[in-house]
Structure formats: C-alpha cells, structure tokens
XYZ file of C-alpha atoms in Angstrom:
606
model
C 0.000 0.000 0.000
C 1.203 3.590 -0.565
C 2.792 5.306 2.452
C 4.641 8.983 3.115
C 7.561 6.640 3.012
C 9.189 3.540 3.602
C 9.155 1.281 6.306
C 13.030 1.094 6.552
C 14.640 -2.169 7.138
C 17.978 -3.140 7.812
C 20.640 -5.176 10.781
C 22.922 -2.620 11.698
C 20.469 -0.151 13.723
C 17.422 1.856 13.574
C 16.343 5.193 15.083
C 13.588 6.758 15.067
C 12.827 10.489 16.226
C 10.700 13.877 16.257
C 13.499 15.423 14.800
C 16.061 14.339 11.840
C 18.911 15.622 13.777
C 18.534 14.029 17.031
C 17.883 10.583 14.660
C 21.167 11.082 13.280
C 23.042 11.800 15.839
C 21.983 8.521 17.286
C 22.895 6.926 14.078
C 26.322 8.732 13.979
C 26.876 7.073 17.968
C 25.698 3.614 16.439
C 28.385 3.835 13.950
C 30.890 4.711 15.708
C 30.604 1.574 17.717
C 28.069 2.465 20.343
C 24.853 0.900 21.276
C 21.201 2.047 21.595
C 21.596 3.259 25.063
C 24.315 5.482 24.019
C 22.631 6.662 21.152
C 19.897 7.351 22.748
C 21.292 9.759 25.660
C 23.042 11.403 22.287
C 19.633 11.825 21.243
C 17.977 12.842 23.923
C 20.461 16.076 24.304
C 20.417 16.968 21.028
C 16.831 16.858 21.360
C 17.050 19.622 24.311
C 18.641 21.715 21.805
C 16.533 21.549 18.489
C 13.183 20.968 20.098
C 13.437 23.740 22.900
C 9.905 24.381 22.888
C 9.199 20.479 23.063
C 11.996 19.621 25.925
C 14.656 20.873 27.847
C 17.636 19.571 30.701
C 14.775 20.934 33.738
C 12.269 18.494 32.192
C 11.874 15.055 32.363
C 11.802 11.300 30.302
C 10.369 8.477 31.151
C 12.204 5.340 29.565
C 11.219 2.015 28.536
C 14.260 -0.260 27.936
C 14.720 -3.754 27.159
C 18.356 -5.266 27.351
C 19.028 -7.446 24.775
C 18.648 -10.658 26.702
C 17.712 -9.145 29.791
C 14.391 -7.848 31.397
C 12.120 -5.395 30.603
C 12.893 -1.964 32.898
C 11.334 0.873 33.250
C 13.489 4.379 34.117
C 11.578 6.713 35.674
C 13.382 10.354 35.090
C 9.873 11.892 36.243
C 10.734 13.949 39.545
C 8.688 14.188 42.800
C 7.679 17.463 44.438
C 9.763 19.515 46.406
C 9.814 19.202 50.187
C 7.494 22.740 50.495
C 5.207 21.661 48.004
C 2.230 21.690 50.129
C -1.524 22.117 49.589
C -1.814 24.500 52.290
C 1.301 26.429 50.960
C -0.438 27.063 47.247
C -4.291 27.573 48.580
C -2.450 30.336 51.223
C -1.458 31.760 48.092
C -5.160 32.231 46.983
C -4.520 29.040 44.096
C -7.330 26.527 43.140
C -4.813 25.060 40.555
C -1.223 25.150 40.363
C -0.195 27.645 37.633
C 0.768 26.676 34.130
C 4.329 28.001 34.379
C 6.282 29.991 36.600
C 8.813 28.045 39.414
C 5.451 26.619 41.856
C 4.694 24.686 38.769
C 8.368 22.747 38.702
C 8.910 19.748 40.049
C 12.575 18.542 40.539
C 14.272 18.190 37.057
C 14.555 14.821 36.287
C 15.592 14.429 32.321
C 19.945 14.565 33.457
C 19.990 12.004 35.728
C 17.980 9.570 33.928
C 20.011 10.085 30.844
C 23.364 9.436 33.204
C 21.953 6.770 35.049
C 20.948 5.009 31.819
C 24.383 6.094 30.272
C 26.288 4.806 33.135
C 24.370 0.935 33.484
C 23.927 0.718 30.471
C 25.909 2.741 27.925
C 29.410 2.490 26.755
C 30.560 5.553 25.960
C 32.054 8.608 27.665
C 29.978 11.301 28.791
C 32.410 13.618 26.657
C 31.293 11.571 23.099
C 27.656 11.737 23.907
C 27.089 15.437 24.570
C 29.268 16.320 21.689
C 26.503 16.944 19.242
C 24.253 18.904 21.321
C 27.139 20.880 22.253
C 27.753 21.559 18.561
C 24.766 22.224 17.628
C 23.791 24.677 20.900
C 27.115 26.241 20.215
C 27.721 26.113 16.244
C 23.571 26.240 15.696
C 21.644 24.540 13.907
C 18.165 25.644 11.222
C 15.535 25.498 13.705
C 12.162 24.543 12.519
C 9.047 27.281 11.885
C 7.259 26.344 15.339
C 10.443 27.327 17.550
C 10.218 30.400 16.361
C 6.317 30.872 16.302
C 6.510 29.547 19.762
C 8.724 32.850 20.731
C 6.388 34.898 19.130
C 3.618 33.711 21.372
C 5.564 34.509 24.017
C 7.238 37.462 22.946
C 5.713 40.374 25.259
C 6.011 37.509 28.368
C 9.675 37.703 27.403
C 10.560 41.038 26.817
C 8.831 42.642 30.339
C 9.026 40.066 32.821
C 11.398 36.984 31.252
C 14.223 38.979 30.236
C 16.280 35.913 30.671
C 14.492 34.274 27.966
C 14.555 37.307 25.853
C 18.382 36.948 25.689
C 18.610 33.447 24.582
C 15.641 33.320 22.316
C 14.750 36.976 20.980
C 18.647 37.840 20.395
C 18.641 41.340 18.905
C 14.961 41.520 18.954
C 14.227 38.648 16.391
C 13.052 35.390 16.903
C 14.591 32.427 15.595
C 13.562 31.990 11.534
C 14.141 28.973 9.547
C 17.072 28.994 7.182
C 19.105 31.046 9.493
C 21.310 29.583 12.361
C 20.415 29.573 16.003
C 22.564 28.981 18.876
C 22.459 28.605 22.357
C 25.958 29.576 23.787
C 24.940 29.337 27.591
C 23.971 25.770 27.497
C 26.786 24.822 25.820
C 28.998 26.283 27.937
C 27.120 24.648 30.401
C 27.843 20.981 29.232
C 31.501 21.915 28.742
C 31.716 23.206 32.191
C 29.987 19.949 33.920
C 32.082 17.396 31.690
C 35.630 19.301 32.633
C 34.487 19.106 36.537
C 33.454 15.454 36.045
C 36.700 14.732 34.154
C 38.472 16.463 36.760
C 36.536 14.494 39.791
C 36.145 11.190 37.761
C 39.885 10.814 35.821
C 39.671 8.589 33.625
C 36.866 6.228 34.825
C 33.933 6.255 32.492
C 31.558 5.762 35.565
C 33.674 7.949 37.584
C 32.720 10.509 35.383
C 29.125 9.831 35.183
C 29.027 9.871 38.529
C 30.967 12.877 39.216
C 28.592 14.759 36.431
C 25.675 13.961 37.923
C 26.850 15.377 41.808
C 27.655 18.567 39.796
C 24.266 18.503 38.673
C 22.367 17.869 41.937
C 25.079 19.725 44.439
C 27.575 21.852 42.547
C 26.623 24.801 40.143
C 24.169 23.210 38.260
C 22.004 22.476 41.388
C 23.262 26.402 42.679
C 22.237 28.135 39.477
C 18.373 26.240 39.755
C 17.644 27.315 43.402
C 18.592 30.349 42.577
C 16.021 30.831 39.499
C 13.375 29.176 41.548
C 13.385 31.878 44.234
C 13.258 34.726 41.762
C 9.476 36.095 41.746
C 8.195 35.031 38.557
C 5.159 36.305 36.495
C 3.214 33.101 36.013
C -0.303 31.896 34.617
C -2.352 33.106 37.979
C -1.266 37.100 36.864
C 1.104 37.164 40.300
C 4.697 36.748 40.595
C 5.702 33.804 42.799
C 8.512 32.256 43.891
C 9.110 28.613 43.921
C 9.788 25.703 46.707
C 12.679 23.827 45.063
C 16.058 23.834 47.633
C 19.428 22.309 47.148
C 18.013 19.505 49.592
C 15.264 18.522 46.846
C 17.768 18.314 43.844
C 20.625 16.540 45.731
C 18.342 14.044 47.417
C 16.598 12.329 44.307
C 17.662 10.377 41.842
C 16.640 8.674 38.956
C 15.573 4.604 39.465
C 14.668 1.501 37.875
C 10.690 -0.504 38.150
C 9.537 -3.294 36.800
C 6.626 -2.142 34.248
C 3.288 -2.423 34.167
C 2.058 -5.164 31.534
C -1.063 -6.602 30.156
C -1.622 -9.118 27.587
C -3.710 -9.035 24.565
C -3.780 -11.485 21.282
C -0.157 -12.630 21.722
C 1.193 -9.470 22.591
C 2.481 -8.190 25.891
C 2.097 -4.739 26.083
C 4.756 -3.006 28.819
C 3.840 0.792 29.887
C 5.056 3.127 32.820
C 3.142 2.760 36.131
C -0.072 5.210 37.485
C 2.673 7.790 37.980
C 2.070 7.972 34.547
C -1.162 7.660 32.058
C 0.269 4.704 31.056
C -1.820 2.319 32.203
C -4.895 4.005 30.657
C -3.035 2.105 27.543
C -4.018 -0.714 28.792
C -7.168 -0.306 29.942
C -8.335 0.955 26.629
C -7.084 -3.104 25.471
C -9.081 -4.227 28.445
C -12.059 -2.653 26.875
C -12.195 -4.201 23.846
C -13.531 -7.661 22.535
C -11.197 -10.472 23.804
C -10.765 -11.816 20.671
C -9.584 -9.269 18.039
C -11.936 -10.521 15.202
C -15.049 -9.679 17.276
C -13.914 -5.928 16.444
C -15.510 -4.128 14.172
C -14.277 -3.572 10.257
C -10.780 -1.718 10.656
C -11.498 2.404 10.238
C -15.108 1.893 10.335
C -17.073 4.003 12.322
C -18.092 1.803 14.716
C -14.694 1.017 14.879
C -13.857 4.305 16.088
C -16.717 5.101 18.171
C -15.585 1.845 20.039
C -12.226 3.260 20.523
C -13.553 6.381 21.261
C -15.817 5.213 23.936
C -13.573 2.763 25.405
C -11.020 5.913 25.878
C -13.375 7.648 27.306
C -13.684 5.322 30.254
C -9.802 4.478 30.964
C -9.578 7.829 31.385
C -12.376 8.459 33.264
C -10.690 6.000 35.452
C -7.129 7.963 34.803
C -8.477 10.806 36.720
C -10.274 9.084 39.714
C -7.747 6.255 39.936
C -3.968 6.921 39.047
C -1.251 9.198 40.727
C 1.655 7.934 42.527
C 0.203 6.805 45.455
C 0.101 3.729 47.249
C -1.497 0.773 46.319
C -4.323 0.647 48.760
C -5.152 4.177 46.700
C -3.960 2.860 43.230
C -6.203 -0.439 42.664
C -4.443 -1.453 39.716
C -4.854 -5.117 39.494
C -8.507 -4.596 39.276
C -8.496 -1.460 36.802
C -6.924 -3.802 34.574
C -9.101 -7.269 35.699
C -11.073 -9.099 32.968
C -14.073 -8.913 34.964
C -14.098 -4.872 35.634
C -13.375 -4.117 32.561
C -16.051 -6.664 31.589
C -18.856 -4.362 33.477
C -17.576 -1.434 32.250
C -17.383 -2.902 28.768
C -21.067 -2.797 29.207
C -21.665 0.910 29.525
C -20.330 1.527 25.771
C -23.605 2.151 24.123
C -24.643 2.968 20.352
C -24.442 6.593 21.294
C -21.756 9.038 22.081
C -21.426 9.599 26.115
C -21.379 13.003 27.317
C -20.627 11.915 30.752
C -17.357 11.598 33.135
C -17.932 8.035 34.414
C -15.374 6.327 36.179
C -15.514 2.972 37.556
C -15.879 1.444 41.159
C -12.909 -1.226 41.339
C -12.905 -3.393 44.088
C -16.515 -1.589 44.994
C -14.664 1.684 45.920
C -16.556 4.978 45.072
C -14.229 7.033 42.780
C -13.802 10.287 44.437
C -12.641 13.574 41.796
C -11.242 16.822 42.489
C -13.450 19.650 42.620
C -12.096 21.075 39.544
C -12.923 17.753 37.655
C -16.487 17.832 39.047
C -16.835 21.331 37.535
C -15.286 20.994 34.501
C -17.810 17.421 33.864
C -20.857 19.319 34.985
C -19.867 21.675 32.653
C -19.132 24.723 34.695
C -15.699 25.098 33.449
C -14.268 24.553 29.932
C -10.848 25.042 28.225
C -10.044 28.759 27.314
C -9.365 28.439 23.901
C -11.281 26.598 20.775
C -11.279 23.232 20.250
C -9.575 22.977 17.098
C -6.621 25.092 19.012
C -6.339 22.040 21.718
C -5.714 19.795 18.782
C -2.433 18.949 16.799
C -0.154 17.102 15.797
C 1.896 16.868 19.093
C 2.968 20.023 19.361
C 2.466 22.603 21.986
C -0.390 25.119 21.956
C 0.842 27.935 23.938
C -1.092 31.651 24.960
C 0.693 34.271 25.583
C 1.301 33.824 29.236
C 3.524 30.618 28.045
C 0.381 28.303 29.326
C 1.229 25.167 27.281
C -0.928 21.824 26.235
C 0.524 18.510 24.709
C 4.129 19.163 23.783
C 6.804 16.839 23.945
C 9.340 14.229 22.034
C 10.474 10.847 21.219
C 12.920 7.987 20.517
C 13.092 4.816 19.541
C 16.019 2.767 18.970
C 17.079 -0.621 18.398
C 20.874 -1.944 17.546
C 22.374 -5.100 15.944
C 22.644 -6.651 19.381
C 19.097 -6.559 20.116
C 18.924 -3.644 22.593
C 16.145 -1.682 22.324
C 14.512 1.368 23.954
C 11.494 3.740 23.782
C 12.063 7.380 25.244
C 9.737 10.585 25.994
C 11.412 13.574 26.781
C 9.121 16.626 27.928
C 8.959 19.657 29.937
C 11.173 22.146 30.758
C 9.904 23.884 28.000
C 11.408 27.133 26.594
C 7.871 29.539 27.291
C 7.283 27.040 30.748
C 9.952 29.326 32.826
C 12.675 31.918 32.388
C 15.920 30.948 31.153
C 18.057 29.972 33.594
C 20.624 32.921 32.626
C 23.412 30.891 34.277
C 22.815 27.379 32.191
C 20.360 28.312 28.939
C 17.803 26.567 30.314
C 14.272 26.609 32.273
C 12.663 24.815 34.952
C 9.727 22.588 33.947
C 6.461 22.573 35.350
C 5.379 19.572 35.794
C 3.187 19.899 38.866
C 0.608 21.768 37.026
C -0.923 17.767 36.523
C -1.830 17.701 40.133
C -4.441 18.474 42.203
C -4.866 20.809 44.750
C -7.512 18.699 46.907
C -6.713 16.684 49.870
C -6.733 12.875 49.773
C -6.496 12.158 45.959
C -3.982 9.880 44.429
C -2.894 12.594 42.166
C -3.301 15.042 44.822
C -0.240 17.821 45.296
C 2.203 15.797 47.506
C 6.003 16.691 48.794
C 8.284 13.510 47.521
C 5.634 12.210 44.986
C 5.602 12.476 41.313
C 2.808 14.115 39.791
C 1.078 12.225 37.444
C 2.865 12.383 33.884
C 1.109 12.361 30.164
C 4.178 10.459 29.254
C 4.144 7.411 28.032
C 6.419 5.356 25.985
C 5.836 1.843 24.824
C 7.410 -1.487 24.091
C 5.626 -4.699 23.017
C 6.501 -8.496 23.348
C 5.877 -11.457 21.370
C 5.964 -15.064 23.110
C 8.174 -13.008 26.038
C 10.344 -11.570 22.978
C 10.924 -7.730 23.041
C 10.046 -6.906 19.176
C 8.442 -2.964 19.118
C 9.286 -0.139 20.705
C 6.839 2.855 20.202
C 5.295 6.210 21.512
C 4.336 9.526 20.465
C 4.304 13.587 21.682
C 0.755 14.785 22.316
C -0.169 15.038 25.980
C -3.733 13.949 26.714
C -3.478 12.302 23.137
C -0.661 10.240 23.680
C -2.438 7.276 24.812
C -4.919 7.571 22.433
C -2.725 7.977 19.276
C -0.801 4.727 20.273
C -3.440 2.605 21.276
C -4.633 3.796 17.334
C -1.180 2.761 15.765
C -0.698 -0.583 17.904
C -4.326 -2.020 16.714
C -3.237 -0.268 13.300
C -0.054 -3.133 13.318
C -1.802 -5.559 14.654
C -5.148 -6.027 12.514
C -3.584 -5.355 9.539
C -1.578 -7.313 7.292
C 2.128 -7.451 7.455
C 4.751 -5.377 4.422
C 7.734 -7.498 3.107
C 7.424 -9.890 5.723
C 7.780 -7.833 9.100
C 5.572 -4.889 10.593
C 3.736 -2.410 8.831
C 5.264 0.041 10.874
C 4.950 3.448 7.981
C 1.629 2.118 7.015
C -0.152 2.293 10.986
C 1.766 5.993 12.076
C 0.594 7.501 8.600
C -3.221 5.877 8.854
C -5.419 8.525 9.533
C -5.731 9.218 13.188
C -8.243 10.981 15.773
C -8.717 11.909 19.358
C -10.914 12.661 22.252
C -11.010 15.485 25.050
C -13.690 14.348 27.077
C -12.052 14.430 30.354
C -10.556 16.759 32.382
C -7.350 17.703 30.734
C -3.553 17.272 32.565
C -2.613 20.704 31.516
C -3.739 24.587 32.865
C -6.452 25.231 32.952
C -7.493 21.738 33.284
C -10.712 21.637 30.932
C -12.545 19.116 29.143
C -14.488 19.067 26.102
C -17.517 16.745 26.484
C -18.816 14.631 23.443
C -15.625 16.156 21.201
C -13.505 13.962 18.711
C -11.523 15.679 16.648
C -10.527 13.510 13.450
C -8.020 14.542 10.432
C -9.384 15.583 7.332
C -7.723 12.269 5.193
C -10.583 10.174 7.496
C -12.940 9.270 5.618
C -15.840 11.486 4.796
C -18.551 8.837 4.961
C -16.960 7.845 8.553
C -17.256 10.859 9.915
C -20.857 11.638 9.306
C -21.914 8.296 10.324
C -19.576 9.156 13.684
C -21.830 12.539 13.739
C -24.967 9.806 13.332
C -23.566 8.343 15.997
C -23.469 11.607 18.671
C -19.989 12.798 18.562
C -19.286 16.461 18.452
C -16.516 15.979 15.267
C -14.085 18.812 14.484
C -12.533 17.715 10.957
C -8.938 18.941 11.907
C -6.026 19.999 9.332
C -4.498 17.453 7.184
C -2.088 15.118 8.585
C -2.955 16.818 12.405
C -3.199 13.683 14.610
C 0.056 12.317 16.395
C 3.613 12.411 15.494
C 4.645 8.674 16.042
C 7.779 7.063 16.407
C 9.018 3.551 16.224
C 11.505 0.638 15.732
C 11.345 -3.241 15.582
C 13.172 -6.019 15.550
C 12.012 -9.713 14.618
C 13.538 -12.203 16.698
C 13.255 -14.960 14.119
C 14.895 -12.994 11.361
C 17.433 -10.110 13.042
C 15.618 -7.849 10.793
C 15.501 -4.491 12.190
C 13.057 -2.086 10.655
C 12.009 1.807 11.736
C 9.280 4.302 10.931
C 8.522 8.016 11.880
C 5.338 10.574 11.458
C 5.510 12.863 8.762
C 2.774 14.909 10.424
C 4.567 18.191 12.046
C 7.280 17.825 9.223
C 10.275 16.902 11.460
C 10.223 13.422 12.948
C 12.451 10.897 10.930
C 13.596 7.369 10.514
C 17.238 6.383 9.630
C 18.958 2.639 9.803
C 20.696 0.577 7.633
C-alpha cells in the first residue's frame, strides 16, 4: 500500500525520532561503535537543543528499555515534588490550581539524571562523546524549525517585560529564531563543557567515575546552585502574580533517577509493557481491556463503529485515569482490578450505540471514585478550556497563549541496535515559554506539577516527595516473552490515544515485506478525544468532542456525527507524530518508521 515513506529495514540499527537531527546523531553514535543506550542519551540532548519548545535539561523522560537478553525496565526520570510543596502552601497563596508556568509549577528536574543513570548501566561511551553533538549544535547552531520560532512569538511580550532571561537566549537582537538562518544557544553549551571538565576532573579517567561525578555537579555543585537560585526569583506566572518557587538544594541533591519493573497486560499474543499510574500509562491498557477479547469480534478496521468503540472505550480508561492513578500507594492505586477481565467486563457494558457526554469512572474493588473539585466542575460543565477546540488539537505540538500556558508538547525515541537492545524514550517539559531561562545554564525549569491536584486525599493530589502524574508514556511490546516494538508519540492527553490507534493499526492489519507495517499504521489517519478533564492549565474538558483529520474518511465521519460525537474535521495530517523501531527475533531484521505529520520526525537505519 502507498505510504509517506518507507518502512526502513535493515541489521545494523534503527532510530527513530521527532526530529532528523537528534535521529542522526543517534545513528552517527551507532556507527561509531556504540549501542542504543548510548545513542539514545546522544539523542535525547540533542533533542534539548533543536526541540526547545518540546523539551529541555529541567524536564523530564520516562524510559522504557529492554536489554538485549535481559528484562524489561522501566526508568523513571519523572521527579517528585519539592519538600514545600504543600496544599496549604499554594491555597495560602489564593490558588485553586497550580499555575501553568512559573517556578510553583516545577517539580525537581529529572531528564539529566535519567540520561546518566541510563548512560552509566547501560551505555558504553564517555559522557564527553555523547554530549558532543548537542554541544555543537547549541554552540555552532543549527536551522531550527518554523514552530520554535512561532513559539517565541507567542511569548514574545512575556519575554521582553518580565522573562528577560528568555529574551536573551531566544529573541537575540529583537528577532526570533527563523528557519534557514542559524540559532545557537551559547549558555547551554557552555554549560555541558563546564559539567564534563568538573566530572573529568573528579572522575579521571573512569567512564563511571565521570558519570558519577557529572551527575553530583548537577544535583550539588553549580548546576544544582544556578536552579535554586532561578526558583526563588518572583516570577510572572499563569495566575497574573509573581511567585517564587519551593525547590532547595536539599530537593535536587536528594533524588535520583531509578529503575521498576513495568506495568504489563496481555492481549492477542502481545504483551504490552507501559510506565506505572505515575504515569497515564496504564490508561493504555485499559483501553485493550475494553475491547472484545478476541480481536476478530472488532468491528471492520477504520469503520465508524470502529472508532466510536475506541472512542468510547477511551473515554472510560480515562475516566478511570483521573479518579484512579497518581503515585500513590497501592491501597489508593487499585491497579490489578483497573486492569481485571471482569471490571473491565462491566464497564465494557456501559459503551452504548451513542456518544457519552458523561465523566464516568468505575468502582474497582466496589470503591466509590472520588474527583477533584475542579474535575467535578469541569464534567458538569461549569468550566471549559479557554481556547477553541480545534486550538487544543495537533499534531503533538504545543499550543501555547501568551502567558507561556502550554498543552501537549513533547518528544520521542526509539532505537534498536544489531545486538538486540532496544529502547522507547519521551522527553518533555522544561519547556522554553514554561519558565525563564536559567541565565546561568540556557535553560528553564519545567512545570510539571501543574498535573496535580490541589484537593486533599487524591492519588494525584499535590504531595512533597511524589511524582505528579505524567502524560508520558512510551511503549514497548513483546511477542511469546520476545521484546520486538518499541513505540510512543508527543501529544499530551493524546498520547495514549494515538498509540493505542497505531498498535491495533499493526496488529489487525496485514504485514509489508514480511515484518511490521510500521509506515503504514503511524501515517493511517488518526483521531482523538477530550472528554475528560485535561492534565494541563487550565485543566478543561471538552464533552462529546472527537476531533478527526481531514484524510478520514468522509462517509466515517458523518456516520460518527450519526452516531453523537461532536466531530471537528482537523487539518491534514494533524493527529500524532509517532515514532518507532522493531526487531524480529526470528529474522534479526531491524526495521524503523517516523510521522511525517509536524514535518520533522524521521527514521534512519541501515
């Protein structure tokens, strides 16, 4: 069938990213000898520099890796709250929500140590060789794509009275970074040269030594000085007040990224491995749970009842998503029975002909699902988002107002080598309009606790030493115990939705030159739902909505108006910007695939 473009296949390595240059930079650390876990910390740093408005160092990544011959892990570089991140703290500030940006929205930066501890376990390479292309390219520049610089614009009065940090590094001279000219980012390079001389200095020669060394200079030496000192600065943030944050030296140097087993579920002969409730992973899963056991009792592929199935099922898992996940304990967490055959059974049940306008989550175990007040309101309809619908949607990348206030931006890797490593990345946060530039590093703060909840008793409620509960969500999938797909997607909210649309999109469908259709499923055409409350400021929901891409099928989408959904036809080519990689274990054949939607993300291998 036609595609944008090929399915690549090869045995040497594959990559696949939201951005050509991180994708080659991991293929330029595969051929010089290294393996996916180096290539992918490569990657990932690059990807601070050409995606600023996607990512940055203060953000975070969750990882998904599978060791060729070894277990399934999952990396958690999603940090917790600070230690003065209280309820009562924000609501004696006057706050019902935590703002959109601005320090009391960050959360302790947790991209750099899960890219060293991964580097150091399971890497081979230097520090030094790793950050050499995003030290290049923040310090030589690189052609930054159109949205970086739109992105500014947004932001541009923000910047220029109350961020004049940001104003330095991204409005140099007044102008905004254009395509076809070169941008640069001196600050942050001269960052990552600083921290690798100290750890060379502290480590010798030692790769590990190093590692370690680099990542005390983040948490304790001027790294960790130069972020407590931009989180006390008052900041002009999305409540109209200046406020200063709760991070301390104590937060950064006391957390560090670790290692979980993941959460799995199986469905047809494929084992589907997600991120735990600190994460909306597990909605993933549900949304499996929901459907038919058997996959021919679906409905025809792309049919409408097809999608109002999906749509339905979605609508449920994340119903549950907001009454049932955080990173709480598991006497608050029910997991086990979120993802049971017999609750999902019942709820199964509730999917009727017509399109539900209701938030209705489930009663595991018998419990009754308690929401925030805010999610109350918004379901009853007594708060919505602030801007259009067809604004919320995308393909994955940020929609931002003017006071930096930012929905469903983010990146991702895949990778696989010729040894049969393989690994599924998404960086986010730390975004360039989420706080001012750190002047001392060329980089913000993320603001990551703007997901949580400012009610007591919640299992996404605000928390000191928790995580708040992420939108991201990488995946990898197994055959017969077999690690063979690595996958995810930018997109917030959507994430989960997008993939759940490209894994059935593999699976029903019939297989191209004797592997995955990998091309084929990320460039089908694609849709999404926002009725639930939403994980980013201002926390609305759009009840009834699915917004679809305009290559759906015209007769589908008036029988999914027949049906009751409120359907926004969105741009061409709008809905997700995919990634992924595979391996079959039978064959060695490695093949790769990447979303032309958003007109960056790229494929390479050989």
């Amino acid at each position: 069938m036609f595609t944008t473009r090929p399915t690549l296949q090869g045995t040497f390595g594959m990559v696949s990213s939201t951005h050509w240059l991180a994708s080659q930079s991991a293929m330029a650390v595969l051929e010089d000898g290294g393996n996916a876990y180096d290539a992918a910390v490569a990657a990932g740093f690059v990807l601070h520099v050409v995606e600023p408005h996607l990512n940055g160092p203060g953000g975070e990544v969750p990882i998904i890796l599978a060791p060729a011959g070894g277990e399934v892990q999952v990396l958690c570089g999603q940090g917790p709250a600070p230690a003065g991140a209280t309820i009562a703290h924000y609501r004696s500030l006057g706050l019902g929500l935590v703002p959109g940006t601005g320090p009391l929205a960050s959360a302790v930066p947790g991209a750099f140590d899960a890219w060293m501890v991964l580097l150091r376990d399971h890497g081979t390479k230097p520090l030094a060789e790793v950050l050499r292309y995003a030290i290049g390219y923040a310090e030589d520049g690189h052609a930054p794509v159109e949205r970086i610089g739109q992105t500014v614009e947004t932001v541009r009065a923000l910047f220029e009275t109350e961020w004049p940090s940001s104003a330095d590094v991204y409005l140099p001279g007044g102008k905004a970074p254009e395509p076809g000219r070169l941008f640069r980012n001196p600050a942050l390079a001269a960052t990552w040269r600083r921290l690798i001389a100290e750890a060379e200095e502290s480590g010798g020669a030692d790769r590990v030594a190093q590692i370690e060394a680099a990542r005390t200079v983040w948490r304790e030496g001027f790294v960790a000085q130069a972020i407590v000192a931009q989180a006390a600065r008052p900041t002009m943030d999305t409540s109209g007040e200046r406020h200063t944050g709760t991070l301390t030296a104590a937060d950064l140097a006391g957390w560090s990224a670790g290692y979980e087993a993941p959460v799995t579920y199986d469905w047809n002969g494929w084992t589907l491995c997600k991120a735990g409730p600190w994460s909306q992973g597990p909605a993933f899963l549900q949304q499996l749970a929901l459907l038919p056991s058997a996959a021919g009792e679906l409905p025809a592929y792309g049919s409408a009842h097809y999608v109002h199935l999906l749509v339905e099922g979605c609508k449920l898992a994340m119903a549950d998503r907001e009454a049932w996940y955080g990173d709480a304990d598991a006497a608050s967490v029910p997991l086990d029975a979120l993802l049971s055959e017999p609750y999902n059974t019942a709820r199964r049940a509730l999917i009727g002909e017509r399109a539900s306008y209701e938030l209705r989550p489930g009663s595991p175990e018998g419990r009754t699902p308690v929401l925030s007040g805010h999610a109350t309101a918004v379901a009853a309809g007594e708060a919505v988002f602030d801007v259009p619908a067809d604004q919320v949607a995308g393909a994955g990348e940020p929609t931002v107002a003017k006071d930096g206030a930012t929905r469903g931006d983010t990146c991702h890797l895949d990778i696989v080598d010729r040894w049969g490593n393989m690994i599924a990345a998404t960086p986010s946060g730390g975004w360039l309009q989420s706080n001012p530039v750190i002047p001392e590093l060329g980089f913000p703060l993320g603001t990551r606790l703007q997901m949580v909840w400012l009610d007591e008793g919640l299992p996404n409620s605000l928390t000191p030493g928790r995580r708040p509960r992420t939108t991201l969500t990488p995946s990898l999938a197994l055959r017969d115990g077999v690690p063979v797909l690595a996958f995810g997607t930018p997109g917030g909210d959507q994430q989960d939705q997008w993939q759940v649309h490209f894994f059935l999109a593999l699976a029903l469908r019939a297989p191209v030159r004797g592997g995955l259709d990998l091309q084929g499923a990320i460039d089908a055409p694609n849709w999404h739902n926002d009725s639930f409350p939403g994980s980013f400021y201002p926390r609305g929901m759009l009840a009834g909505s699915l917004t679809v891409e305009e290559g759906m099928d015209p007769a589908v989408i008036e029988e999914l108006r027949g049906l009751g959904h409120d359907v926004t036809v969105g741009e061409p080519w709008s809905e997700g910007r995919l990634c992924a990689v595979a391996r079959d274990p039978e064959t060695g054949i490695l093949s790769a695939a990447a979303n032309p939607r958003g007109m960056q993300g790229y494929a390479v291998g050989r």
